[in-house]
CSV table of C-alpha atoms and ligand atoms in Angstrom, one decimal:
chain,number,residue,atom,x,y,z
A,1,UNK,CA,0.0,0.0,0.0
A,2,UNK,CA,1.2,3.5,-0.8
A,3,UNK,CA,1.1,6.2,1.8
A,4,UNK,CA,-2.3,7.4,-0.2
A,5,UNK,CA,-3.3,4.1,0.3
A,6,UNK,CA,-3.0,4.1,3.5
A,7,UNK,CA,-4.0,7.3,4.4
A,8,UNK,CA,-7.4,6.4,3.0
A,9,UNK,CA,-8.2,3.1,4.6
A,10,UNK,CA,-6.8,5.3,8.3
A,11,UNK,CA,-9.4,7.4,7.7
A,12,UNK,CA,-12.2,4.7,7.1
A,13,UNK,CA,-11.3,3.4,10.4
A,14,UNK,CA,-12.1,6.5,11.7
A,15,UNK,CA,-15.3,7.5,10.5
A,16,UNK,CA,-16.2,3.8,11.1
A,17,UNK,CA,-15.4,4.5,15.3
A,18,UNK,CA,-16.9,7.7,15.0
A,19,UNK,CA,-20.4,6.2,13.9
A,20,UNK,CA,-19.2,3.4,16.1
A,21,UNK,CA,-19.3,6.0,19.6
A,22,UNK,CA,-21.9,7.9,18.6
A,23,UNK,CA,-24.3,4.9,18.5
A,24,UNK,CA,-22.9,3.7,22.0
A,25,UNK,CA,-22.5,6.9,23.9
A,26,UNK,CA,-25.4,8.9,22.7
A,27,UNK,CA,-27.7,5.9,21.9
A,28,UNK,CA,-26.9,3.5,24.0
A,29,UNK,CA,-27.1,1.1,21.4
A,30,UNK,CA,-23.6,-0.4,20.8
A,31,UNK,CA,-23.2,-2.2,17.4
A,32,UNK,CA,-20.6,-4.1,17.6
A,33,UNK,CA,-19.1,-6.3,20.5
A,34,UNK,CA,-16.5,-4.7,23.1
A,35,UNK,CA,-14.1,-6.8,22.2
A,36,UNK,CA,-14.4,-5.8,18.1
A,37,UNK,CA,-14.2,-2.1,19.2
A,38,UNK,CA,-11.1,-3.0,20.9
A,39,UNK,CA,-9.6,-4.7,18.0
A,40,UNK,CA,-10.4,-1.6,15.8
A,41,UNK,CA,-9.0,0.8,18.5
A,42,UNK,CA,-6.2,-1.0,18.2
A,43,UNK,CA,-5.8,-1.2,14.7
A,44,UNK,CA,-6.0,2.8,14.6
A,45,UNK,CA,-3.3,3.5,17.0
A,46,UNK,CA,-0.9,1.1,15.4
A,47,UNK,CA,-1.2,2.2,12.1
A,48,UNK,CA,0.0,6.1,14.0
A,49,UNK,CA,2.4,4.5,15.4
A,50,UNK,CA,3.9,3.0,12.5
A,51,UNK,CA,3.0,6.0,9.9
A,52,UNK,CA,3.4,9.3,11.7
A,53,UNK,CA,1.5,11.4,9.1
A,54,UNK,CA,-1.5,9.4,10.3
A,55,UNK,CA,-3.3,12.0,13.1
A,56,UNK,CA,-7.2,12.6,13.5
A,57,UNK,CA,-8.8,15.4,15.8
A,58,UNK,CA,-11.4,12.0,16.1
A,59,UNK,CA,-8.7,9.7,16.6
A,60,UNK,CA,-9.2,7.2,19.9
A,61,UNK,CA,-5.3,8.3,21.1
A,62,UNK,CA,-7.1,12.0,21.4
A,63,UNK,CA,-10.5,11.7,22.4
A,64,UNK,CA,-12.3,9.8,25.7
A,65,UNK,CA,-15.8,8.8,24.9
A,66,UNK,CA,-18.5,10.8,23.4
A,67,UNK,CA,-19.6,14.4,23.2
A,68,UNK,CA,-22.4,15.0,26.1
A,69,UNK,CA,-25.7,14.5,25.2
A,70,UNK,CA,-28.3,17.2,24.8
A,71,UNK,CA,-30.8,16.7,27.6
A,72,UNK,CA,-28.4,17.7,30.1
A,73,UNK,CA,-26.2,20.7,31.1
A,74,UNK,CA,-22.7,20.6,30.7
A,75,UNK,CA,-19.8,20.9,33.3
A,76,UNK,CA,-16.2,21.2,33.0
A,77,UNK,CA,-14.1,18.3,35.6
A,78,UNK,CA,-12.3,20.5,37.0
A,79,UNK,CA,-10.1,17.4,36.7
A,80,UNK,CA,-10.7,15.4,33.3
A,81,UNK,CA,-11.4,12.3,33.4
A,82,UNK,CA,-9.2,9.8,31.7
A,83,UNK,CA,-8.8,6.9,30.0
A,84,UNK,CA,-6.5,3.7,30.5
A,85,UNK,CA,-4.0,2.3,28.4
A,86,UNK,CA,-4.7,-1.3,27.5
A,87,UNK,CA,-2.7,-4.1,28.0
A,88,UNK,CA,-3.2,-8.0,26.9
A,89,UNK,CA,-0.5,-9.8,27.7
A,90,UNK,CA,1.6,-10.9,30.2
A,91,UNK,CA,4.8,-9.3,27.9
A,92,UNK,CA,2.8,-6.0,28.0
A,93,UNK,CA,3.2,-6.3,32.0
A,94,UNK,CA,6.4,-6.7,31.8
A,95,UNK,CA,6.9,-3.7,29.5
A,96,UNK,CA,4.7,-1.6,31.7
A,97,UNK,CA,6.6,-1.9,34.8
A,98,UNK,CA,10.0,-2.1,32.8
A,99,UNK,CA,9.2,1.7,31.0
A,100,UNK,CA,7.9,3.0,34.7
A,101,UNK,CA,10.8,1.5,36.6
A,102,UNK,CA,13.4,3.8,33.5
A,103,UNK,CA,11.2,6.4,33.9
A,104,UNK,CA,11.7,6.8,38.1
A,105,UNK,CA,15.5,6.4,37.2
A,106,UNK,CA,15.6,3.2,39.8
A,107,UNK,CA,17.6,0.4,40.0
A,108,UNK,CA,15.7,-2.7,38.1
A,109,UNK,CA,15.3,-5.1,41.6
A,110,UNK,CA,13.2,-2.1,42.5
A,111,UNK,CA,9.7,-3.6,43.4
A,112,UNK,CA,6.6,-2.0,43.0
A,113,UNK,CA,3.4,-2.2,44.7
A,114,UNK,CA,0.1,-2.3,42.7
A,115,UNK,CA,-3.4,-1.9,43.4
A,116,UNK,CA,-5.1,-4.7,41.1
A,117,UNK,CA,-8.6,-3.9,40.5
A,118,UNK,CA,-11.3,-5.2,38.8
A,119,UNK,CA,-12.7,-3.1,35.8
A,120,UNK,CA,-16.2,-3.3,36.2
A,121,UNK,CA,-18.0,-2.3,33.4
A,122,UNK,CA,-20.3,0.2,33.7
A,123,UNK,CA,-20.6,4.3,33.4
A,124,UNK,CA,-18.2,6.3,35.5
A,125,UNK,CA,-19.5,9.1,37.6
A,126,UNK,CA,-18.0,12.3,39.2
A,127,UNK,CA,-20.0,13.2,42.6
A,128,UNK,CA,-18.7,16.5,44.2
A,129,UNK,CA,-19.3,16.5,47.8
A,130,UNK,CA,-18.7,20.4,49.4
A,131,UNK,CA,-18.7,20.6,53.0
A,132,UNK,CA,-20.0,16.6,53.4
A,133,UNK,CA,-22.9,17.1,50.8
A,134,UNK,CA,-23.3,16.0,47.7
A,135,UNK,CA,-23.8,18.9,45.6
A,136,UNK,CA,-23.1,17.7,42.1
A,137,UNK,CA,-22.9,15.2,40.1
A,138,UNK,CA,-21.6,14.7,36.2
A,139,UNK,CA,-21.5,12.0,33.8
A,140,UNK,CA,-17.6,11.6,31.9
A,141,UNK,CA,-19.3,12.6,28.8
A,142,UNK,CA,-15.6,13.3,26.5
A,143,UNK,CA,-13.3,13.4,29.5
A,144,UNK,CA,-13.2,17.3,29.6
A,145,UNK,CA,-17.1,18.0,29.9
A,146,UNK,CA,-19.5,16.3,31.7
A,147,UNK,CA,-23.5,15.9,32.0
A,148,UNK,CA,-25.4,17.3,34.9
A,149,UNK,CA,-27.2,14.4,36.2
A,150,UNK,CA,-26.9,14.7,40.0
A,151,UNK,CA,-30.8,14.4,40.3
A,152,UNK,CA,-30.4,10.5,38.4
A,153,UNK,CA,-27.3,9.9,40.7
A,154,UNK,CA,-29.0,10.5,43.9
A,155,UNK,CA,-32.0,8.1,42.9
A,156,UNK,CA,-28.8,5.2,43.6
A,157,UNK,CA,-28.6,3.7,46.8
A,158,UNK,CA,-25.2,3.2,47.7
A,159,UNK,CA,-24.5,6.8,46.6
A,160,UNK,CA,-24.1,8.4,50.2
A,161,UNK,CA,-25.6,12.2,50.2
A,162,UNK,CA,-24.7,13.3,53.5
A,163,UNK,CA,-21.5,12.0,55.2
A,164,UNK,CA,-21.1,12.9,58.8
A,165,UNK,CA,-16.9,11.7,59.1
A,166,UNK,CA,-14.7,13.7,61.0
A,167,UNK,CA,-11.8,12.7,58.5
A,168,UNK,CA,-13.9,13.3,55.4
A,169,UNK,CA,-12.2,16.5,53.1
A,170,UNK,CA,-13.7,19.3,52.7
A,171,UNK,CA,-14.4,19.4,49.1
A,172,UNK,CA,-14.0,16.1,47.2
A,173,UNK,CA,-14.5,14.6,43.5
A,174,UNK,CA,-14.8,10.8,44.3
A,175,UNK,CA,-15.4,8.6,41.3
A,176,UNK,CA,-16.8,5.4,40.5
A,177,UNK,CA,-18.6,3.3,38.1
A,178,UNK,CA,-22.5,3.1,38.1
A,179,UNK,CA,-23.6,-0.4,36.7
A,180,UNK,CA,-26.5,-2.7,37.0
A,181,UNK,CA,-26.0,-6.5,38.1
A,182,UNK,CA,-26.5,-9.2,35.7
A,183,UNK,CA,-29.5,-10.4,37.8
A,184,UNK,CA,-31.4,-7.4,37.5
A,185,UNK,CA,-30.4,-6.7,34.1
A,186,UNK,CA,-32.6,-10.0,33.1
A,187,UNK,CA,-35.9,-8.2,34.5
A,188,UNK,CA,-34.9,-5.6,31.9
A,189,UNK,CA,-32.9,-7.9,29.2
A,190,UNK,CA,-35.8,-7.1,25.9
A,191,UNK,CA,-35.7,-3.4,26.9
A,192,UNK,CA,-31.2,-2.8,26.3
A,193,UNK,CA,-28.6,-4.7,24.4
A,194,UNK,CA,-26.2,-5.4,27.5
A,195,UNK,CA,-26.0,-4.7,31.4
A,196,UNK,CA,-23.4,-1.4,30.2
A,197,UNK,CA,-26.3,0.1,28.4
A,198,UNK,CA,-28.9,-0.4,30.4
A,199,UNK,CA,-26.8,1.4,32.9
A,200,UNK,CA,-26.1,4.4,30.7
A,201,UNK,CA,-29.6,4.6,29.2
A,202,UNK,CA,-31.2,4.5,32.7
A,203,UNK,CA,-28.5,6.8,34.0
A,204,UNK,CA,-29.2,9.0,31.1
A,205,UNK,CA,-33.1,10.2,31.3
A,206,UNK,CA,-34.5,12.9,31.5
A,207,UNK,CA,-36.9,12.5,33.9
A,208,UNK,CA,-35.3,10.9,37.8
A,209,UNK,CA,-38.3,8.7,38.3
A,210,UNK,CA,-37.5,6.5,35.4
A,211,UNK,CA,-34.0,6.1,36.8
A,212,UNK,CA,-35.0,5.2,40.1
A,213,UNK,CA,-37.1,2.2,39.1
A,214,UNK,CA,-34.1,0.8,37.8
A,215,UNK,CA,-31.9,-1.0,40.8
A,216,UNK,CA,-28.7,0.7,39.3
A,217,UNK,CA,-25.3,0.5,42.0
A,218,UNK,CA,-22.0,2.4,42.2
A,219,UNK,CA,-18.8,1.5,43.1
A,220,UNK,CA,-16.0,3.8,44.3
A,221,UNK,CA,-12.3,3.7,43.3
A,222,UNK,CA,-10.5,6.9,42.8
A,223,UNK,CA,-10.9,10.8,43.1
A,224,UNK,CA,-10.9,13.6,41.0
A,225,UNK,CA,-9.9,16.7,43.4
A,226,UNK,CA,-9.5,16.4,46.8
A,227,UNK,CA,-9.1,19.9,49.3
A,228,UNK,CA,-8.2,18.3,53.2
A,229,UNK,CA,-7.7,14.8,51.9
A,230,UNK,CA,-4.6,12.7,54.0
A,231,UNK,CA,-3.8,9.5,52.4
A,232,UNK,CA,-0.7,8.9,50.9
A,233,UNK,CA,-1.8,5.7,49.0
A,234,UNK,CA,-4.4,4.0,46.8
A,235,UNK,CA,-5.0,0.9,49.4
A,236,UNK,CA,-5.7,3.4,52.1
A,237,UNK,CA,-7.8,5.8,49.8
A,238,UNK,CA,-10.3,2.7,49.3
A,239,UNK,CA,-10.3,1.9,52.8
A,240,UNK,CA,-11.3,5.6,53.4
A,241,UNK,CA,-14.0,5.3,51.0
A,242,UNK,CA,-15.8,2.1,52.9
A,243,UNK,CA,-15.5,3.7,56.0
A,244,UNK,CA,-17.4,7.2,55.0
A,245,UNK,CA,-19.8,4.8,53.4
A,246,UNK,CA,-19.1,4.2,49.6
A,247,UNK,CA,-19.0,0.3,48.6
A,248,UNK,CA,-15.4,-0.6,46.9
A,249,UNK,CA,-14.9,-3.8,45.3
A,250,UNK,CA,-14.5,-6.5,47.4
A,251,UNK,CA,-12.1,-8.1,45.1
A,252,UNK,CA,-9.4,-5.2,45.3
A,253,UNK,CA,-5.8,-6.6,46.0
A,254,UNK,CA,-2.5,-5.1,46.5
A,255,UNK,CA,-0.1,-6.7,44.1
A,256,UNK,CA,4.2,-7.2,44.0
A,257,UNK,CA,5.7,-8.4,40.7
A,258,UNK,CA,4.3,-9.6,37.1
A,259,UNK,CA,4.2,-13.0,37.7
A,260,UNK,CA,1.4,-12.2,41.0
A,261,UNK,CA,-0.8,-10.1,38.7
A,262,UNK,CA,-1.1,-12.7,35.9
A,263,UNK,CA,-1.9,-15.1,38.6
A,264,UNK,CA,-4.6,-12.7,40.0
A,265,UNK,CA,-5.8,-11.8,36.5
A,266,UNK,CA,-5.7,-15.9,35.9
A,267,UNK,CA,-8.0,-16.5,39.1
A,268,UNK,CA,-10.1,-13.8,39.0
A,269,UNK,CA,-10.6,-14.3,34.9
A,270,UNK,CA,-12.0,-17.9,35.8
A,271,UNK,CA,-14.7,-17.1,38.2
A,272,UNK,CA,-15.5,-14.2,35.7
A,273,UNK,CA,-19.1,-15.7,35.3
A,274,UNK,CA,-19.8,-16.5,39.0
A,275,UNK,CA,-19.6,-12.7,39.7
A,276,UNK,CA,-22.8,-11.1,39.7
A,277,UNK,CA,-21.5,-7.9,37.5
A,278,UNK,CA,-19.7,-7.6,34.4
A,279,UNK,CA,-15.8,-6.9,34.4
A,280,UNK,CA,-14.1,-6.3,31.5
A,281,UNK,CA,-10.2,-6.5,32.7
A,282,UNK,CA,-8.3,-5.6,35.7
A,283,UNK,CA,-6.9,-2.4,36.4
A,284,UNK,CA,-3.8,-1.8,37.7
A,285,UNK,CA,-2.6,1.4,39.5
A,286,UNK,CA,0.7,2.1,41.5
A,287,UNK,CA,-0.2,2.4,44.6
A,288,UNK,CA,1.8,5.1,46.0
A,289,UNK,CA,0.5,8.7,45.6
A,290,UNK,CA,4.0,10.3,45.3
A,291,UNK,CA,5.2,7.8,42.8
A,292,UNK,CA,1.8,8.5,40.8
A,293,UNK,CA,2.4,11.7,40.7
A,294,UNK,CA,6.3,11.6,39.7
A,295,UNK,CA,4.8,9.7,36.7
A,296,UNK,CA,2.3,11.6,35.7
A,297,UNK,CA,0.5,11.8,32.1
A,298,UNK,CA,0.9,11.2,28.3
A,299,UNK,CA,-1.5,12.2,26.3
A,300,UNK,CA,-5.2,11.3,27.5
A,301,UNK,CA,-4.1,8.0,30.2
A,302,UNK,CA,-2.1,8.1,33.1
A,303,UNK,CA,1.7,6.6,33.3
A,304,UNK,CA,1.1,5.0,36.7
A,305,UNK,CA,-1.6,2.5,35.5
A,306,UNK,CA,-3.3,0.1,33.1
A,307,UNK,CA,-6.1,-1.5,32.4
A,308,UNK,CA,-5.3,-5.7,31.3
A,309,UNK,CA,-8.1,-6.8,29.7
A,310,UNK,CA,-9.6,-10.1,29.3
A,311,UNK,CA,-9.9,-11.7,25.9
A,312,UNK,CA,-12.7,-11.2,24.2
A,313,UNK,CA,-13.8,-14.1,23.4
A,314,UNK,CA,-18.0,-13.1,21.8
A,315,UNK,CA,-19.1,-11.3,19.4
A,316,UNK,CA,-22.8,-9.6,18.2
A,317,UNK,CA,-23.9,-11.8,15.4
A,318,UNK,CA,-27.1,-9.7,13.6
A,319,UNK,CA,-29.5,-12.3,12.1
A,320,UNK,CA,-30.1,-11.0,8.6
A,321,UNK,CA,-33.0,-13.4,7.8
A,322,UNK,CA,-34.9,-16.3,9.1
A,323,UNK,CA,-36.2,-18.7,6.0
A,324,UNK,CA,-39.6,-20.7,7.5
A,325,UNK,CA,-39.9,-24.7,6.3
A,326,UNK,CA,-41.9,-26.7,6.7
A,327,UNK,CA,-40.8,-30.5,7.5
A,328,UNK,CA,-42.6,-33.0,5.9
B,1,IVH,S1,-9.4,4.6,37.5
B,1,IVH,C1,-7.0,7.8,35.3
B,1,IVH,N1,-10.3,2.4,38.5
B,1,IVH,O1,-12.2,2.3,33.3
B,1,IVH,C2,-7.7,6.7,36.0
B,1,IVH,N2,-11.2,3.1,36.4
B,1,IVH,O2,-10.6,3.2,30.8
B,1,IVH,C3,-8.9,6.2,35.4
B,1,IVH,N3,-12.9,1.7,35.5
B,1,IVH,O3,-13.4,5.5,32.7
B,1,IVH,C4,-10.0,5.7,36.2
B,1,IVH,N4,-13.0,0.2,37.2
B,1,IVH,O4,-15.0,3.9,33.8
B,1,IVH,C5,-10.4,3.3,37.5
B,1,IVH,N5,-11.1,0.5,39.6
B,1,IVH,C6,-11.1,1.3,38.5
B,1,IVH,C7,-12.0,1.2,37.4
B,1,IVH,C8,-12.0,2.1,36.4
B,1,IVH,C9,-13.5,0.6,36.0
B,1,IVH,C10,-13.3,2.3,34.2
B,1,IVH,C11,-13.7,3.8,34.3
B,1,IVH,C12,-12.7,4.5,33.4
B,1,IVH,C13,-12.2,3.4,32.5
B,1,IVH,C14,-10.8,3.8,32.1
C-alpha cells in the first residue's frame, strides 16, 4: 500500500469508530461487540504508530468517549477524566513496569506495589461532595465535559448524600462506576442490548423517576480533586472510601511483581461468570500517591496505571434473515 493508500483506509477506520461511539454513547445502542471495538481501536493506534503522518482530531489516542448528550447541562471536571492504556498480555506487564521502573530512574530489583482492581463495566460518575454534601454530580461525557445528572445519581442507593466523618475532606471529586448486576439486568434484558447500556440509558433520562425504578449500583475507586484529603496511597484511599460509606470492590488486591498479577488476572478471569456484574479487565494502579504523581500523564491516560483486559472471546452476530420450512 502506498502512503495514499494508506491514508485512506486510516481514515475509514475512523469515520467507522466515530459512527461506532456515537451509536454507543449517545444511543446507547452499541453495534458491535466490546471486544471488536477494541480490535479496531487497536488497529487505529498502530497504524499512528507505525505511519506518523496518520493523526485525527477524532482519533481514539485524542478523544475519551463521546460528546455529552443534549438533555443535560454541561460541566467542565475540574479534573478530566481519563482513560487507561490497555494491555493484553503478560509481555505488555512486563513492558509496563520495565518503561515506569526507566522512567523513576531506579535500580531494576526495584519492586513495585500495585493496586489490582477489577474493571467493572459500567458508566463512570463524578459526585462532588462540598462541606460533606453532595452537591453535584456529572456524567464523563468526553473526559473534559460532563453531563449534569446529579438528580439520576441520587436516585442510587449506595451513593451516600450526606457523610457525617470527622476525616472526610472538605471538598472532594470521588469517582466510580455506576452499573447494573447481571440479575437485575434479566428483568430488563428485551428493553437494552447489554448490562453497560442499560446502565447508561437508565443513568441518562431525563426524567429521575424513570431512573429510580431501575436497581442501578456504584462502586468507588478513585478521586478527581481532593481539598483536606490525607492519604498517601491508593489501598488506604479505598479503605477511606468504605469507612465514610461508599461500597469498593470486594475483590481489590495489592499486588508485588508480574508474575502475581497474571496469577490474580488468571484467578479472578476464571470465576469471571460466578460474579454477579460484568468486568471487562483488571486495572492496575501504582499504589503510591508520590510515585503517581512523579509519573504523571501522556496524552489522555495516566503513566502509573493500566487496564489488562480479558480476551474477548463473543461477538454480536445480527440475524439477517430467518427462511420458515416446513418439515414434511
Ligand atoms: S481509574 C485515570 N479504577 O475504566 C484513572 N477506572 O478506561 C482512570 N474503570 O473510565 C480511572 N474500574 O470507567 C479506574 N477501579 C477502577 C475502574 C476504572 C472501571 C473504568 C472507568 C474509566 C475506565 C478507564
Amino acid at each position: 500500500m502506498n502512503n495514499e493508500e494508506i491514508k485512506k483506509d486510516y481514515l475509514k477506520k475512523i469515520k467507522k469508530i466515530i459512527k461506532l461511539n456515537q451509536s454507543y454513547y449517545d444511543k446507547n445502542s452499541p453495534l458491535i461487540s466490546d471486544g471488536e471495538y477494541d480490535i479496531l481501536k487497536k488497529k487505529i493506534i498502530f497504524l499512528e504508530k507505525k505511519y506518523n503522518f496518520l493523526d485525527h482530531k477524532d482519533s481514539p489516542s485524542k478523544r475519551v468517549g463521546f460528546r455529552p448528550s443534549r438533555n443535560f447541562k454541561k460541566i467542565n471536571h475540574k479534573v478530566p477524566m481519563l482513560s487507561l492504556s490497555n494491555a493484553f498480555s503478560e509481555e505488555d506487564l512486563i513492558n509496563f513496569e520495565k518503561k515506569i521502573v526507566n522512567y523513576l530512574n531506579e535500580e531494576t530489583n526495584f519492586t513495585i506495589e500495585y493496586s489490582a482492581e477489577p474493571k467493572i463495566d459500567g458508566i463512570s460518575a463524578s459526585l462532588i461532595y462540598k462541606k460533606n454534601k453532595l452537591v453535584t454530580g456529572l456524567s464523563r461525557g468526553d473526559g473534559q465535559t460532563g453531563e449534569d445528572i446529579t438528580d439520576n445519581l441520587k436516585t442510587i442507593k449506595d451513593i451516600p448524600q450526606n457523610i457525617d466523618a470527622k476525616d472526610f475532606p472538605e471538598e472532594i471529586d470521588i469517582r466510580g462506576e455506576v452499573f447494573i448486576q447481571n440479575s437485575d439486568f434479566k428483568k430488563l434484558a428485551d428493553k437494552f442490548a447489554n448490562p453497560r447500556n442499560a446502565a447508561s440509558g437508565s443513568l441518562r433520562q431525563k426524567n429521575p423517576e424513570d431512573t429510580k425504578r431501575i436497581p442501578l449500583k456504584f462502586i468507588a475507586y478513585t478521586f478527581g480533586f481532593g481539598k483536606g484529603l490525607k492519604v498517601n496511597n491508593q489501598s488506604d484511599f479505598l479503605k477511606k472510601l468504605s469507612e465514610w460509606g461508599f461500597k469498593t470492590n470486594h475483590l481489590n488486591k495489592i499486588i508485588v511483581g508480574t508474575k502475581n498479577l497474571m496469577e490474580n488476572y488468571n484467578q479472578i478471569e476464571k470465576k469471571r461468570s460466578d460474579i454477579d456484574f460484568d468486568i471487562d479487565g483488571i486495572v492496575y494502579k501504582i499504589n503510591d500517591f508520590q510515585m503517581q504523581s512523579r509519573l504523571g500523564f501522556v496524552a489522555n491516560a495516566p503513566r502509573w496505571a493500566i487496564a489488562h483486559k480479558f480476551s474477548a472471546n463473543s461477538g454480536i452476530s445480527k440475524i439477517l434473515d430467518i427462511d420458515i420450512q416446513i418439515g414434511r
